[in-house]
Coordinates of C-alpha atoms in Angstrom, one line a residue:
M1 CA -16.5 -124.5 165.0
V2 CA -14.5 -124.2 162.1
R3 CA -12.7 -127.5 160.9
L4 CA -9.4 -127.6 160.2
K5 CA -8.0 -129.0 156.8
G6 CA -4.9 -130.5 155.3
P7 CA -1.6 -128.9 157.0
A8 CA -3.3 -127.0 159.6
R9 CA -4.8 -129.9 160.8
K10 CA -1.4 -132.3 160.9
M11 CA 0.0 -129.1 163.0
K12 CA -2.8 -129.2 165.6
R13 CA -2.6 -133.2 165.7
H14 CA 1.4 -133.1 166.2
W15 CA 1.6 -129.9 167.9
Q16 CA 4.2 -130.9 170.4
L17 CA 6.6 -131.9 167.7
Y18 CA 6.2 -128.4 165.7
L19 CA 6.6 -126.9 169.5
L20 CA 10.0 -129.0 169.8
V21 CA 11.3 -127.7 166.4
L22 CA 10.2 -124.3 167.2
L23 CA 13.2 -123.2 169.6
P24 CA 16.1 -124.5 167.1
L25 CA 13.9 -122.7 164.2
A26 CA 14.2 -119.6 166.3
Y27 CA 17.4 -119.7 166.9
I28 CA 18.6 -120.1 163.5
V29 CA 16.6 -117.5 162.1
I30 CA 17.5 -114.9 165.0
F31 CA 21.4 -115.5 164.8
K32 CA 22.2 -117.0 161.2
Y33 CA 19.5 -115.2 158.8
I34 CA 18.7 -111.8 160.3
P35 CA 22.1 -111.1 160.9
M36 CA 22.9 -111.3 157.2
Y37 CA 21.2 -107.8 156.7
G38 CA 24.6 -106.9 157.7
A39 CA 26.2 -108.0 155.2
Q40 CA 25.7 -105.2 153.0
I41 CA 28.5 -103.5 154.8
A42 CA 31.0 -105.5 152.6
F43 CA 29.7 -103.2 149.6
R44 CA 29.7 -99.9 151.7
D45 CA 32.2 -97.9 153.5
F46 CA 30.7 -98.3 156.7
S47 CA 30.5 -96.0 159.3
P48 CA 29.0 -96.6 162.5
V49 CA 27.7 -93.3 163.2
R50 CA 26.1 -93.1 159.4
G51 CA 24.5 -97.0 160.3
F52 CA 24.3 -99.8 157.5
T53 CA 21.7 -97.8 155.2
G54 CA 23.7 -94.3 155.6
S55 CA 26.9 -95.5 154.7
E56 CA 28.4 -94.5 151.2
W57 CA 27.9 -97.6 148.9
V58 CA 31.3 -98.5 147.0
G59 CA 30.0 -101.7 145.2
L60 CA 32.8 -104.2 144.9
K61 CA 36.0 -101.7 146.0
N62 CA 36.6 -103.7 148.9
F63 CA 36.2 -107.0 147.3
S64 CA 38.9 -105.1 144.8
D65 CA 41.3 -104.1 147.3
F66 CA 41.4 -107.3 149.2
F67 CA 42.1 -109.1 145.4
N68 CA 44.9 -106.8 145.0
S69 CA 46.4 -107.0 148.3
P70 CA 49.9 -108.3 148.8
N71 CA 48.3 -110.6 151.6
F72 CA 45.5 -112.1 149.0
W73 CA 47.6 -115.1 147.9
L74 CA 49.3 -115.8 151.3
L75 CA 46.1 -116.1 152.9
I76 CA 44.8 -118.5 150.2
K77 CA 47.5 -120.4 150.2
N78 CA 47.6 -120.7 154.1
T79 CA 43.9 -121.8 154.5
L80 CA 44.2 -124.1 151.7
I81 CA 47.3 -125.7 153.0
I82 CA 45.7 -126.1 156.6
S83 CA 42.5 -127.2 155.6
V84 CA 42.9 -129.5 152.9
Y85 CA 45.8 -131.3 155.2
S86 CA 43.4 -131.5 158.0
L87 CA 40.5 -132.9 156.0
L88 CA 43.1 -135.7 154.4
I89 CA 44.4 -136.6 158.0
V90 CA 41.8 -135.6 160.2
F91 CA 38.7 -137.0 158.5
P92 CA 39.8 -140.8 157.6
A93 CA 41.5 -140.9 161.3
P94 CA 38.2 -141.5 163.2
I95 CA 37.2 -144.2 160.6
I96 CA 40.1 -145.9 160.9
L97 CA 39.9 -146.1 164.7
A98 CA 36.0 -147.2 164.6
L99 CA 37.2 -149.8 162.3
A100 CA 39.9 -150.7 164.4
L101 CA 37.6 -150.9 167.8
N102 CA 34.8 -152.8 166.1
E103 CA 37.2 -155.7 165.6
I104 CA 38.2 -155.9 169.2
R105 CA 37.0 -158.8 170.8
N106 CA 38.0 -157.9 174.3
A107 CA 34.8 -155.6 175.8
R108 CA 37.1 -153.8 178.9
F109 CA 40.0 -153.2 176.4
K110 CA 37.6 -151.8 173.7
K111 CA 36.0 -149.5 176.2
T112 CA 39.5 -148.2 177.8
V113 CA 41.1 -147.5 174.1
Q114 CA 37.3 -145.5 173.5
M115 CA 37.8 -143.5 177.0
V116 CA 41.4 -142.8 176.7
T117 CA 40.8 -141.7 173.2
F118 CA 37.6 -139.8 173.7
A119 CA 38.6 -138.0 176.9
P120 CA 40.9 -135.2 175.0
Y121 CA 37.7 -133.9 173.3
F122 CA 37.0 -132.2 176.6
I123 CA 39.9 -130.3 176.9
S124 CA 39.3 -126.6 176.0
T125 CA 40.8 -125.1 173.1
V126 CA 43.1 -122.7 175.4
V127 CA 44.1 -125.6 177.5
M128 CA 45.1 -127.5 174.5
V129 CA 47.2 -124.8 173.2
S130 CA 48.7 -124.2 176.3
M131 CA 49.8 -128.2 176.6
I132 CA 51.1 -127.9 172.9
I133 CA 53.5 -125.3 173.5
L134 CA 54.5 -126.6 177.0
F135 CA 55.1 -130.2 175.6
L136 CA 57.2 -128.4 172.4
S137 CA 59.1 -125.7 174.2
P138 CA 62.6 -125.8 173.5
R139 CA 63.7 -125.9 177.2
L140 CA 60.7 -127.0 179.3
G141 CA 59.1 -129.7 176.9
F142 CA 59.6 -133.4 177.2
V143 CA 59.9 -133.4 173.2
D144 CA 63.2 -131.4 173.5
S145 CA 64.1 -133.7 176.1
I146 CA 63.5 -136.6 173.8
V147 CA 65.3 -134.6 170.8
K148 CA 68.5 -133.7 173.3
F149 CA 68.6 -137.7 174.4
L150 CA 68.7 -138.9 170.5
G151 CA 72.2 -136.3 170.4
M152 CA 70.2 -133.8 168.3
E153 CA 70.0 -129.7 169.0
S154 CA 66.8 -128.3 170.7
I155 CA 64.2 -127.3 168.6
N156 CA 62.0 -124.4 168.7
F157 CA 59.0 -126.6 167.2
M158 CA 56.7 -123.3 167.4
G159 CA 59.1 -120.8 165.7
I160 CA 59.7 -123.0 162.8
P161 CA 57.1 -121.9 160.4
D162 CA 57.1 -125.3 158.4
F163 CA 56.1 -126.9 161.4
F164 CA 53.2 -125.2 162.0
S165 CA 50.4 -127.1 159.8
S166 CA 51.4 -130.1 161.1
I167 CA 51.4 -129.6 164.5
F168 CA 48.3 -127.7 164.3
V169 CA 46.5 -131.0 162.1
W170 CA 48.1 -133.8 164.5
S171 CA 47.1 -131.9 167.7
N172 CA 43.5 -131.9 166.1
V173 CA 43.3 -135.6 165.6
W174 CA 44.4 -136.2 169.0
Q175 CA 41.9 -134.3 170.3
G176 CA 38.9 -135.1 168.1
I177 CA 39.6 -139.0 166.8
G178 CA 37.7 -140.4 169.7
Y179 CA 34.4 -138.1 169.4
G180 CA 34.6 -138.5 165.4
A181 CA 34.7 -142.2 166.3
V182 CA 31.8 -142.4 167.8
I183 CA 29.6 -141.5 165.0
Y184 CA 31.1 -144.5 162.9
L185 CA 30.7 -146.7 165.5
A186 CA 26.6 -145.9 165.9
A187 CA 26.9 -146.6 162.3
L188 CA 28.4 -150.2 162.7
A189 CA 26.3 -151.2 165.3
G190 CA 23.3 -150.6 162.8
V191 CA 24.9 -153.2 160.2
N192 CA 22.8 -156.1 159.8
P193 CA 24.5 -159.4 161.9
D194 CA 23.4 -161.6 159.0
L195 CA 25.5 -160.1 156.8
Y196 CA 28.9 -161.1 159.2
E197 CA 27.1 -164.4 159.5
A198 CA 26.9 -165.2 155.4
A199 CA 30.3 -163.7 155.2
K200 CA 31.5 -166.2 157.9
V201 CA 30.1 -169.1 156.0
D202 CA 31.0 -168.0 152.6
G203 CA 34.8 -168.5 154.3
A204 CA 35.5 -164.3 154.5
S205 CA 38.6 -163.1 156.2
R206 CA 38.4 -160.4 158.9
F207 CA 39.7 -158.2 156.3
Q208 CA 37.5 -158.9 153.9
K209 CA 34.5 -158.5 156.3
V210 CA 35.7 -154.8 156.8
L211 CA 36.2 -154.2 153.2
H212 CA 32.8 -155.4 152.1
I213 CA 30.8 -155.1 155.1
D214 CA 31.8 -152.5 157.5
I215 CA 33.0 -149.6 154.9
P216 CA 29.8 -149.9 153.2
G217 CA 28.1 -150.0 156.5
I218 CA 29.5 -146.7 157.2
M219 CA 29.7 -145.1 154.0
P220 CA 26.3 -143.0 154.0
A221 CA 27.3 -141.5 157.0
A222 CA 31.0 -140.8 156.0
I223 CA 29.8 -139.0 152.7
I224 CA 27.3 -136.7 154.7
L225 CA 30.2 -135.7 157.1
L226 CA 32.9 -135.6 154.1
I227 CA 30.2 -132.8 152.4
L228 CA 29.8 -131.1 155.6
N229 CA 33.6 -130.9 156.0
V230 CA 34.3 -130.1 152.3
G231 CA 31.5 -127.2 153.0
Q232 CA 33.8 -125.6 155.8
I233 CA 37.1 -126.1 153.9
M234 CA 37.9 -122.3 154.1
N235 CA 36.8 -121.9 158.1
V236 CA 39.8 -122.9 159.5
G237 CA 39.5 -123.0 163.3
F238 CA 40.1 -119.4 164.5
E239 CA 40.7 -119.7 168.0
K240 CA 43.2 -122.6 167.9
I241 CA 45.3 -121.1 165.1
Y242 CA 45.2 -117.4 166.9
L243 CA 46.3 -118.8 170.0
M244 CA 49.3 -121.0 168.2
Q245 CA 50.3 -117.7 166.4
N246 CA 53.5 -116.0 167.2
P247 CA 55.9 -113.6 165.2
L248 CA 58.0 -116.5 164.1
N249 CA 55.2 -118.6 162.2
T250 CA 52.9 -116.0 160.9
S251 CA 54.0 -116.6 157.4
T252 CA 52.1 -120.2 157.6
S253 CA 49.7 -119.4 160.6
E254 CA 48.0 -116.3 158.8
V255 CA 45.1 -117.8 157.4
I256 CA 41.2 -115.9 156.4
S257 CA 39.8 -116.2 159.7
T258 CA 42.6 -114.4 162.0
Y259 CA 43.2 -111.9 159.3
V260 CA 39.5 -110.9 159.3
Y261 CA 39.5 -110.5 162.9
K262 CA 43.1 -108.9 163.0
I263 CA 41.9 -106.5 160.3
G264 CA 38.0 -105.8 161.2
L265 CA 37.8 -105.6 164.9
L266 CA 41.3 -104.6 166.0
G267 CA 42.0 -102.5 162.7
A268 CA 38.5 -101.2 162.7
N269 CA 38.2 -101.8 159.1
F270 CA 34.7 -103.2 159.5
S271 CA 33.7 -102.8 155.7
F272 CA 37.0 -104.4 154.4
S273 CA 36.9 -107.3 156.7
A274 CA 33.2 -108.0 155.9
A275 CA 34.5 -108.2 152.2
V276 CA 37.2 -110.9 152.8
D277 CA 34.6 -112.8 155.2
L278 CA 31.9 -112.8 152.7
F279 CA 34.3 -114.0 149.8
N280 CA 35.4 -116.9 152.4
S281 CA 31.8 -118.1 152.7
V282 CA 30.5 -117.5 149.2
I283 CA 33.7 -120.1 148.4
N284 CA 32.4 -122.7 151.1
L285 CA 29.1 -122.6 149.6
I286 CA 30.1 -123.5 146.2
L287 CA 32.1 -126.2 147.4
L288 CA 29.5 -127.5 149.6
L289 CA 26.9 -127.2 146.1
A290 CA 29.6 -128.6 144.2
V291 CA 30.5 -131.9 146.4
N292 CA 26.6 -132.4 147.5
Y293 CA 25.9 -132.5 143.6
F294 CA 28.9 -135.0 143.0
A295 CA 28.0 -136.9 145.9
R296 CA 24.4 -137.4 144.7
R297 CA 25.6 -138.6 140.9
I298 CA 27.9 -141.2 142.1
S299 CA 25.8 -142.5 145.3
D300 CA 22.5 -142.2 147.0
N301 CA 23.5 -140.1 149.6
S302 CA 23.7 -136.2 149.8
L303 CA 22.4 -133.5 152.0
W304 CA 19.7 -132.9 149.4

């Protein structure tokens, strides 16, 4: 009989664990890595009839056309404004909620708040956008009723371009704050109780406990999530933005993801849209590597 040595022996001993990893690994390879072969159409004048390799190679022409298009700076500006706005508001909101919930001593009230804040996460994007449009309707929405009650004229919130980013971001906060807080509550549950006892003996206030025990306790999880969020900063949620768009607010709501959909699928300009999306992915990769590098330099927490 052949005796296995080294890694093969360890794999045979723990084959159940490797089998468990097999399906996620296969999913990543099949749906993430293999489709990268099609990224070459960004450098070709792609024709479905001629296929990937049969289409004419045009090099960086599609990228040059995008950089020189009148929509380039508008798309970059809108994407960055919504992404950075979301990062500044949506990212810290669950942290604040988790820290506040951790200080609540009434268990029933705490569970009620958790349930109320977590429930909107299960609302689908289509239903969420329908609710937003209905709430902000200048004739039927309760927000318009409040505006009229205060003696002001009706406001078409969805038709004013300057309001779009705020509506998008704060509705994201409402929908995702409860779900995001669960991660930080789990991190707070792992904090050593002896630290609180020592702080109590030293006469620390509740704010000082939060500042010197709770925040450092959730910092590793917060840094990892921050790195992941920055790595996706150019990938603004396509579905929600596309559903919220209308002819009146496209000057601030048109982002790279919606532009790629309209040019690529609706306009059938596959090569140009692939170049735009590839450019977007490269920027995200650079940001991810940069943030991970700085996180590793200033702390002990990073993705790798």
